[in-house]
Coordinates of N, CA, C and O in Angstrom, one line a residue:
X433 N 0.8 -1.2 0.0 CA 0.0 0.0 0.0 C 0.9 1.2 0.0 O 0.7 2.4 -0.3
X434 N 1.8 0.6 0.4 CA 2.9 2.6 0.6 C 3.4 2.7 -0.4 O 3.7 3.8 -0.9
X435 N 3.6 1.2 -0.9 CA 4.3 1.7 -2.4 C 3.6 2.3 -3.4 O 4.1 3.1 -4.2
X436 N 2.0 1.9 -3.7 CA 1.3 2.8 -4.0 C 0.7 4.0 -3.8 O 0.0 4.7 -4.6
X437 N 1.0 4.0 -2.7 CA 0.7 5.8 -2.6 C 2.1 6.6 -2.8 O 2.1 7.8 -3.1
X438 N 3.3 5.9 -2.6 CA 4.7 6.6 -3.2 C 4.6 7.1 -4.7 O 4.9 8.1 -5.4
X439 N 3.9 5.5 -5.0 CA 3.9 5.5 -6.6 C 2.6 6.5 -6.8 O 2.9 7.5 -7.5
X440 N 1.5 6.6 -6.4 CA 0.6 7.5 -6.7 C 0.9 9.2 -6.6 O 0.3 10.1 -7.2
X441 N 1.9 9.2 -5.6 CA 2.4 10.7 -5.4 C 3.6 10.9 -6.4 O 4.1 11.9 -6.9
X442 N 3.9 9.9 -6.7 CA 4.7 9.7 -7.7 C 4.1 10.5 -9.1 O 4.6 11.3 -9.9
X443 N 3.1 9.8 -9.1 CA 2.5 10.1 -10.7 C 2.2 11.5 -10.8 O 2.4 12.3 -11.7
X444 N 1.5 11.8 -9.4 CA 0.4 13.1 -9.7 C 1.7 14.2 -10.0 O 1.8 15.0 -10.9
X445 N 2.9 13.7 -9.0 CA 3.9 15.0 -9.3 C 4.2 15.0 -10.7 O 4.6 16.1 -11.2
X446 N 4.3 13.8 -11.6 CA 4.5 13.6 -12.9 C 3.5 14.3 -13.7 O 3.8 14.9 -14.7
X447 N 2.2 14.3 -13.3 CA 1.0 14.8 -13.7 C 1.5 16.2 -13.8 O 1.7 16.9 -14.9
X448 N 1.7 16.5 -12.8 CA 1.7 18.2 -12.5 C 2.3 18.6 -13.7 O 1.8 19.2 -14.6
X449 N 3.6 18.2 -13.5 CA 4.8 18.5 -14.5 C 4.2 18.4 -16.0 O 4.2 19.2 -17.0
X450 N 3.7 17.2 -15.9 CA 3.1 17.2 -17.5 C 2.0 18.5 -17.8 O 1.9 19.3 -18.7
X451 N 1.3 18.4 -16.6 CA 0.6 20.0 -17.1 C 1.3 20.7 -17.3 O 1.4 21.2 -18.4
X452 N 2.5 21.2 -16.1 CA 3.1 22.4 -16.6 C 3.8 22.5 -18.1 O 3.7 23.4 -19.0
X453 N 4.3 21.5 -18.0 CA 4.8 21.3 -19.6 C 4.0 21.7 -20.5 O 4.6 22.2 -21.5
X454 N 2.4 21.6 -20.6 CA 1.7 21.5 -21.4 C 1.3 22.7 -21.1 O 1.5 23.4 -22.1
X455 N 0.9 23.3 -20.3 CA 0.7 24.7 -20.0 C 1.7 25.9 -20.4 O 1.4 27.1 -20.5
X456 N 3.1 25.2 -20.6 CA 4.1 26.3 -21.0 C 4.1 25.8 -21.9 O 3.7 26.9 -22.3
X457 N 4.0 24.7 -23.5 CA 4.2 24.5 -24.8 C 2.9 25.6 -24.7 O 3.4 26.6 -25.1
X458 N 1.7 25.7 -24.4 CA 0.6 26.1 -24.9 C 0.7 27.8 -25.1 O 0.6 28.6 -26.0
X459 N 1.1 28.1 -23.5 CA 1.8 29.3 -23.9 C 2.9 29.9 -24.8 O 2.7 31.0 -25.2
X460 N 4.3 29.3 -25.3 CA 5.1 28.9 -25.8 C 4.3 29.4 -27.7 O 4.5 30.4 -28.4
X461 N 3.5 28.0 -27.9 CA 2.9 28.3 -29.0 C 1.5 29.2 -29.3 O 0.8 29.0 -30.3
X462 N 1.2 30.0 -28.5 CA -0.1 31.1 -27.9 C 1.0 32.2 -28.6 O 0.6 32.6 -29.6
X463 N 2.5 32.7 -28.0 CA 3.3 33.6 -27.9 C 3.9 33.2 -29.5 O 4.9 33.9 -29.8
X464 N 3.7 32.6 -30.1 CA 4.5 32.1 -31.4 C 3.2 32.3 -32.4 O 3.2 32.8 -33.5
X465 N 2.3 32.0 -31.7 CA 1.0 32.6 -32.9 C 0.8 34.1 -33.0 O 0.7 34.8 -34.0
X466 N 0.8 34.7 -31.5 CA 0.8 35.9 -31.6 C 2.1 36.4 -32.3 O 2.0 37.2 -33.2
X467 N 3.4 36.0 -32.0 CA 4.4 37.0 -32.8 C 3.7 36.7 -34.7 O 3.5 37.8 -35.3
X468 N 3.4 35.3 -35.3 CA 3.5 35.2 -35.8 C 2.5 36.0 -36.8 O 2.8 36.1 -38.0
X469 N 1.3 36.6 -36.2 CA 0.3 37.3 -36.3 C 0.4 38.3 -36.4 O -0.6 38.9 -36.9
X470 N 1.8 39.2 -36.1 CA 2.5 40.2 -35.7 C 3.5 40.5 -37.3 O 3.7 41.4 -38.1
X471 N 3.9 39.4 -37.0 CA 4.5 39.8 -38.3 C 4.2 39.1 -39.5 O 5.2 38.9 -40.3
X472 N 2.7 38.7 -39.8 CA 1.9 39.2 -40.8 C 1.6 40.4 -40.9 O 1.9 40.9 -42.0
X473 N 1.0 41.4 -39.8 CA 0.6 42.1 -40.1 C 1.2 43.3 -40.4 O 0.7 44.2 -41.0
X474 N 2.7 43.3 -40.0 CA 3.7 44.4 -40.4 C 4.1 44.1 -41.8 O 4.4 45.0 -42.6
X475 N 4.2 42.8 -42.2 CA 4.2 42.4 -43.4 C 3.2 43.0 -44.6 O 3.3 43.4 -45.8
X476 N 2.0 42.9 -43.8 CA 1.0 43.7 -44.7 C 0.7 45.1 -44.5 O -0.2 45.6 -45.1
X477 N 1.3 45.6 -43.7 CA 1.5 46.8 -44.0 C 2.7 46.8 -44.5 O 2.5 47.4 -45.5
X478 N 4.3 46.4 -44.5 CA 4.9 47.0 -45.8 C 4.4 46.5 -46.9 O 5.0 46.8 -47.9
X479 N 3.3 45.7 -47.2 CA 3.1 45.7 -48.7 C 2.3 46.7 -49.2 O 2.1 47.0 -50.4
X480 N 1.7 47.3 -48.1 CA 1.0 48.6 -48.2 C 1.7 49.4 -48.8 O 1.7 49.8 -50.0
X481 N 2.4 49.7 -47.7 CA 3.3 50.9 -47.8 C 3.9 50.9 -49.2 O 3.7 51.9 -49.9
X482 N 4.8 49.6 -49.6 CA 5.3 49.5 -51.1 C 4.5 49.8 -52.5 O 4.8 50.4 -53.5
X483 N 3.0 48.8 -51.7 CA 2.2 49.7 -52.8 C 2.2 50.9 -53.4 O 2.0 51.2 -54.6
X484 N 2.5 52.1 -51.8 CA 2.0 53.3 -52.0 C 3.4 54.4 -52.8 O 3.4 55.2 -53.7
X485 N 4.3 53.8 -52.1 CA 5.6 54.0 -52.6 C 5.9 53.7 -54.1 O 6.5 54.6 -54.7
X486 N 5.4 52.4 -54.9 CA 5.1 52.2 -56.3 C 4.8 53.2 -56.7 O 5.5 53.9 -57.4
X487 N 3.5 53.4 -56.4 CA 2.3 54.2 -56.8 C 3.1 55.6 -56.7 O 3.6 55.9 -57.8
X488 N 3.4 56.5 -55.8 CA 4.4 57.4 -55.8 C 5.2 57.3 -56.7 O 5.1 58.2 -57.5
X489 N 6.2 56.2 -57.0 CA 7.1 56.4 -58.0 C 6.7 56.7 -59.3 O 7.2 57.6 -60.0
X490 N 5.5 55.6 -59.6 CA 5.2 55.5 -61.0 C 4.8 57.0 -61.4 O 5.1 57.7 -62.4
X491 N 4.0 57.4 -60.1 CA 3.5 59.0 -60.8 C 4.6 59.5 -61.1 O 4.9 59.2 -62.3
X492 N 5.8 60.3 -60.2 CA 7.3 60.6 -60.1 C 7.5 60.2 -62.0 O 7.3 60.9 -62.9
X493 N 7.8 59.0 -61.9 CA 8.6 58.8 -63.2 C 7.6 59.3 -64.3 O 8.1 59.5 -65.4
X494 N 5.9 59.8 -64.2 CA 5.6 59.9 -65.4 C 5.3 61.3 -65.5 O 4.7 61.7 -66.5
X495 N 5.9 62.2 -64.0 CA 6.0 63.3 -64.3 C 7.3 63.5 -65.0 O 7.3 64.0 -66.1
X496 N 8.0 63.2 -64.5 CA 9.7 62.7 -65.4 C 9.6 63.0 -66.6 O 9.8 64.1 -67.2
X497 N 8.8 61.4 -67.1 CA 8.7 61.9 -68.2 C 8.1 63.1 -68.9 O 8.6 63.6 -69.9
X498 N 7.0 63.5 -68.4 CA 6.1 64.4 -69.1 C 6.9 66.0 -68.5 O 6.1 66.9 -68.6
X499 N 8.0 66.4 -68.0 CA 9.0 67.5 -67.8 C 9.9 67.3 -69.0 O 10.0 68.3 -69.8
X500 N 10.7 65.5 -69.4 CA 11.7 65.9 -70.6 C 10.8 65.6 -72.2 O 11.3 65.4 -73.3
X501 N 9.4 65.7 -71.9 CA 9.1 66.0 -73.5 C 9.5 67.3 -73.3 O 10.6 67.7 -73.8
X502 N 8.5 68.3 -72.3 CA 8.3 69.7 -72.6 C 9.7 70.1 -72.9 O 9.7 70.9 -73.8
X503 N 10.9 69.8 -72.5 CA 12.4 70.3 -72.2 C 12.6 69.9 -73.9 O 12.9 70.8 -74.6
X504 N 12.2 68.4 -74.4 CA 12.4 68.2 -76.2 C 11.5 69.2 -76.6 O 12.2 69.8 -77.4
X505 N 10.6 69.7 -76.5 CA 9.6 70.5 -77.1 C 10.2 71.6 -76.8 O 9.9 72.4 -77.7
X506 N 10.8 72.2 -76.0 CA 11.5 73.3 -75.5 C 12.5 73.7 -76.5 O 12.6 74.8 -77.0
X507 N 13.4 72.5 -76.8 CA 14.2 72.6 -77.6 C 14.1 72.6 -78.6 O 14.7 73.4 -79.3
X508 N 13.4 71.8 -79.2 CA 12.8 71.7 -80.8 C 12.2 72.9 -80.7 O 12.4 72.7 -81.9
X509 N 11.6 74.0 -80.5 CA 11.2 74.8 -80.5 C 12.4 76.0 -80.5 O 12.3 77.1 -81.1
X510 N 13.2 75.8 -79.8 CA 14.1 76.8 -79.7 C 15.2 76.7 -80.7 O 16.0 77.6 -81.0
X511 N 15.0 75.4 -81.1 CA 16.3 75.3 -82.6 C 15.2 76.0 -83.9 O 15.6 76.4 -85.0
X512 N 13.8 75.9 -83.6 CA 13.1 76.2 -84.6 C 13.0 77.9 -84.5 O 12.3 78.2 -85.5
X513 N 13.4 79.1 -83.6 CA 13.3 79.6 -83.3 C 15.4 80.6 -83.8 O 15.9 81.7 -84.1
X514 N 15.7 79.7 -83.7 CA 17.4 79.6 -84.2 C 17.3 79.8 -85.3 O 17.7 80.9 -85.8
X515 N 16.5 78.6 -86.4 CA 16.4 78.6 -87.8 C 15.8 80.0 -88.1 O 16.3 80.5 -89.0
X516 N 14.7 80.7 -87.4 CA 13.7 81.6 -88.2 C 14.5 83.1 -88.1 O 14.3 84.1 -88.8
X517 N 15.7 82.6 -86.7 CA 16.5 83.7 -87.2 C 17.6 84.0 -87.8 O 18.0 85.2 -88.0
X518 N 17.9 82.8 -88.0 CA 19.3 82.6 -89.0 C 18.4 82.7 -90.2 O 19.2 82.9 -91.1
X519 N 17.3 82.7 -90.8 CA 16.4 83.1 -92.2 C 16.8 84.5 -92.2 O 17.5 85.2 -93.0
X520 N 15.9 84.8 -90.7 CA 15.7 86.4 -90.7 C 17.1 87.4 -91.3 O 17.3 88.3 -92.1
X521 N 17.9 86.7 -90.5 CA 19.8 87.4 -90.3 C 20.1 87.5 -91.8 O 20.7 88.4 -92.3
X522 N 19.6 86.5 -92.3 CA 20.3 86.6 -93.9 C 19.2 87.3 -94.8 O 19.8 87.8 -95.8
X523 N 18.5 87.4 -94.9 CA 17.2 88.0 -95.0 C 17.4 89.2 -95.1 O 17.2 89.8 -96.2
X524 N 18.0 90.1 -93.7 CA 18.5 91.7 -93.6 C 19.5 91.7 -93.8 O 19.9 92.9 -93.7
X525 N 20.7 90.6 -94.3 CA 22.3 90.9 -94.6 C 21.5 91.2 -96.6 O 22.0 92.0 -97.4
X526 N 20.5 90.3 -96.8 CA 20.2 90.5 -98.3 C 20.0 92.1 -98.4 O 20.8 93.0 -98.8
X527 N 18.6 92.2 -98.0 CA 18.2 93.6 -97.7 C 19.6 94.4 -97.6 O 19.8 95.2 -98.5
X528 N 20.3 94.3 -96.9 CA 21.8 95.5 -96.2 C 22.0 96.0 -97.5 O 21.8 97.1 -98.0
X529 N 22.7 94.4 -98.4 CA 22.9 94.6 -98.6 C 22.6 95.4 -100.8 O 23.2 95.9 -101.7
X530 N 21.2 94.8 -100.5 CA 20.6 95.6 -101.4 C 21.0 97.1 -101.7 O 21.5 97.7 -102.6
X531 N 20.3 97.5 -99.8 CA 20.3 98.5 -99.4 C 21.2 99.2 -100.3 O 20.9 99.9 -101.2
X532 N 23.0 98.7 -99.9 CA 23.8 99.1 -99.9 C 24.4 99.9 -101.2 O 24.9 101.0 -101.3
X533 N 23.9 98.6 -102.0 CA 23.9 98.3 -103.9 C 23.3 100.1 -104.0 O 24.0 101.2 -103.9
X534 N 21.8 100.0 -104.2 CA 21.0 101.0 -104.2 C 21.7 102.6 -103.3 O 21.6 103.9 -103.5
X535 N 22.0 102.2 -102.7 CA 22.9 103.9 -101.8 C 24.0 104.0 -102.6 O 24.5 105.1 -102.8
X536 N 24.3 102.9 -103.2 CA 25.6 103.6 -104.1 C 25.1 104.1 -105.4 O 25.5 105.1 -106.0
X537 N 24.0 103.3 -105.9 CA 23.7 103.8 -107.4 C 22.7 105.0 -106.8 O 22.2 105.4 -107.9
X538 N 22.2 105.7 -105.8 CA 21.6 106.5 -105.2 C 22.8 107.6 -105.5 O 22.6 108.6 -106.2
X539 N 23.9 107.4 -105.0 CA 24.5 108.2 -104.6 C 25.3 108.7 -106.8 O 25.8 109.8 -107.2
X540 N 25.1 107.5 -107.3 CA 25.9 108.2 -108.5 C 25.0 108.7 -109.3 O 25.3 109.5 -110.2
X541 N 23.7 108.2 -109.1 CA 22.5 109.2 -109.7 C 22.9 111.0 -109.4 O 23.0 111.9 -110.1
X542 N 22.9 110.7 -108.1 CA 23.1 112.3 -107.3 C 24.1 112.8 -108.3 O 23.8 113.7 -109.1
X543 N 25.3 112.2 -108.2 CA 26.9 112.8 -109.1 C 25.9 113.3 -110.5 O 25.7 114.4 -110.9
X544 N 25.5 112.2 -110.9 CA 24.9 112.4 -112.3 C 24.1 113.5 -112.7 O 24.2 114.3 -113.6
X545 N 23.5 113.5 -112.1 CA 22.2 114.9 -111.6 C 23.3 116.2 -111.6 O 23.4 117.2 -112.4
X546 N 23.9 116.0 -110.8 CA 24.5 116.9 -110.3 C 25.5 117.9 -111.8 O 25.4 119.1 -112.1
X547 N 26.3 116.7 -112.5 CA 27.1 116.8 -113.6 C 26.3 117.4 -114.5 O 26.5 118.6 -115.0
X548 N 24.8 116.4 -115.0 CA 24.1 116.9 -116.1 C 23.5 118.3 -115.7 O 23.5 119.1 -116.6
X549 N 23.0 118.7 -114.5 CA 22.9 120.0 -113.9 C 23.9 121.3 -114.3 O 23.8 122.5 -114.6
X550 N 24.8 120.5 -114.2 CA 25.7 121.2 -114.2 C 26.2 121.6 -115.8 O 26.7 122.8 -116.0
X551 N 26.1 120.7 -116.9 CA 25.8 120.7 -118.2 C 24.7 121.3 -118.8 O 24.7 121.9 -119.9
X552 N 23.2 121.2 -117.8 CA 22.1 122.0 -118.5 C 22.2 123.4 -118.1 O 21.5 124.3 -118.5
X553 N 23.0 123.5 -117.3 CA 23.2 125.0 -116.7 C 24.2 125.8 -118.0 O 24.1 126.9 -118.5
X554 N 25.3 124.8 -118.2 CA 26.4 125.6 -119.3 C 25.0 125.5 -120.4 O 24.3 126.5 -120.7
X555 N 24.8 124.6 -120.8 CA 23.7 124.7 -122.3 C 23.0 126.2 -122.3 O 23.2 126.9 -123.3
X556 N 22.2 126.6 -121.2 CA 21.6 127.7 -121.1 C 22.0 128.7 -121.2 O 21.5 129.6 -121.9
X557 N 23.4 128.5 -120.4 CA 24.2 130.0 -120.2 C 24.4 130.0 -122.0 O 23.9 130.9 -122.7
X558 N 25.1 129.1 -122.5 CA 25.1 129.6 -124.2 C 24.0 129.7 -124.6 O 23.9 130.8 -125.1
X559 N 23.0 129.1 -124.6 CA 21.6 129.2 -125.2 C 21.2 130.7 -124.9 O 20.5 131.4 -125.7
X560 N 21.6 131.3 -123.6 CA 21.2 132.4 -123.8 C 22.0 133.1 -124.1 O 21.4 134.2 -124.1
X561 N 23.2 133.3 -124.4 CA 24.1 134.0 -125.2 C 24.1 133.6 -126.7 O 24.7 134.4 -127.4
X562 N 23.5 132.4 -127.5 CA 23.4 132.4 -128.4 C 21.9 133.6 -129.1 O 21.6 134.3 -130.1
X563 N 21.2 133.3 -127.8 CA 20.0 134.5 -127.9 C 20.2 135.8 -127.7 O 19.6 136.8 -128.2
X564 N 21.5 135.9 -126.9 CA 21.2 137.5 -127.0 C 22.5 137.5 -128.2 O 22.5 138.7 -128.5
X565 N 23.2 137.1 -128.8 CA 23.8 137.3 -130.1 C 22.8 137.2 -131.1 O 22.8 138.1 -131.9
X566 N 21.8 136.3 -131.1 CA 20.5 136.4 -132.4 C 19.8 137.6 -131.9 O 19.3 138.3 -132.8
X567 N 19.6 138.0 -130.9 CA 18.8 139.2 -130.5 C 19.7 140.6 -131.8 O 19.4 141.2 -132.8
X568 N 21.0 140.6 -130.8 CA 21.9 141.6 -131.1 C 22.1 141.8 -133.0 O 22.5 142.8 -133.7
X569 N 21.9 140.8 -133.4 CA 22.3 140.4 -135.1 C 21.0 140.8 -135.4 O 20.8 141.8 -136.2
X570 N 19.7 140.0 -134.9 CA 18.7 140.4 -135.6 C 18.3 142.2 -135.6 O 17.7 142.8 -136.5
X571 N 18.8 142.7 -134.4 CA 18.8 144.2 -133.9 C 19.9 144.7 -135.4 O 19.4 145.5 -136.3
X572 N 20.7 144.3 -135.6 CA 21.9 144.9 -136.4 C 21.2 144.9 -137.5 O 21.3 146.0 -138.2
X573 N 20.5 143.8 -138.0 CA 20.0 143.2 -139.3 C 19.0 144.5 -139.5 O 19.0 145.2 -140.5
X574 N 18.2 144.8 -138.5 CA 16.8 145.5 -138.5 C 17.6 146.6 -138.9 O 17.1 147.7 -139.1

């Protein structure tokens, strides 16, 4: 009988122990579900977060892009703005030097003017001395 109640105190203490065991695995894996729950859910918030961060980028890159059209369109614009004045430039070097052509034959017209002026003036001066000699002859004649 004593050995059965040795052995019976025996067991329950074995008992105990086994609960405890079983009571710390349970907590053990209680504390392993919760971390584990834990870091799902930070997990699912960085996939959030990444999401949002994508989403950020993608806009970013498609402002990107839509800054270096305007910057090609800026430029193609401004080489086309280059061209209309390298037209222009030669355009007024033509004109110059039209201009120029024309100021000279402006200017020998003037000489010319000036010379034949200066020849219809002698013409006169004899023309009117040929007149007052026909005056004076026709007077003599009379």
């Amino acid at each position: 009988l004593r050995e059965i109640v040795v052995e019976n105190y025996s067991l329950k203490d074995q008992i105990e122990n086994l609960k405890a065991e079983v009571e710390s695995e349970r907590k053990r894996r209680a504390e392993a579900v919760g971390k584990r729950q834990h870091s799902e859910e930070r997990a699912r918030m960085y996939e959030e977060e990444n999401a949002s961060l994508l989403e950020k980028l993608k806009n970013e890159r498609n402002r990107i892009d839509m800054l270096l059209k305007e910057i090609e369109d800026g430029e193609r614009n401004k080489n086309e703005v280059r061209a209309t004045l390298r037209e222009k430039d030669a355009s007024i070097a033509e004109k110059d030097a039209r201009n120029n052509l024309q100021t000279e034959e402006l200017h020998d017209l003037k000489t010319d003017i000036r010379r034949l002026t200066k020849e219809l003036n002698e013409v006169h001066r004899e023309l009117d001395s040929s007149q007052d000699l026909c005056q004076r002859q026709k007077e003599e004649l009379i």
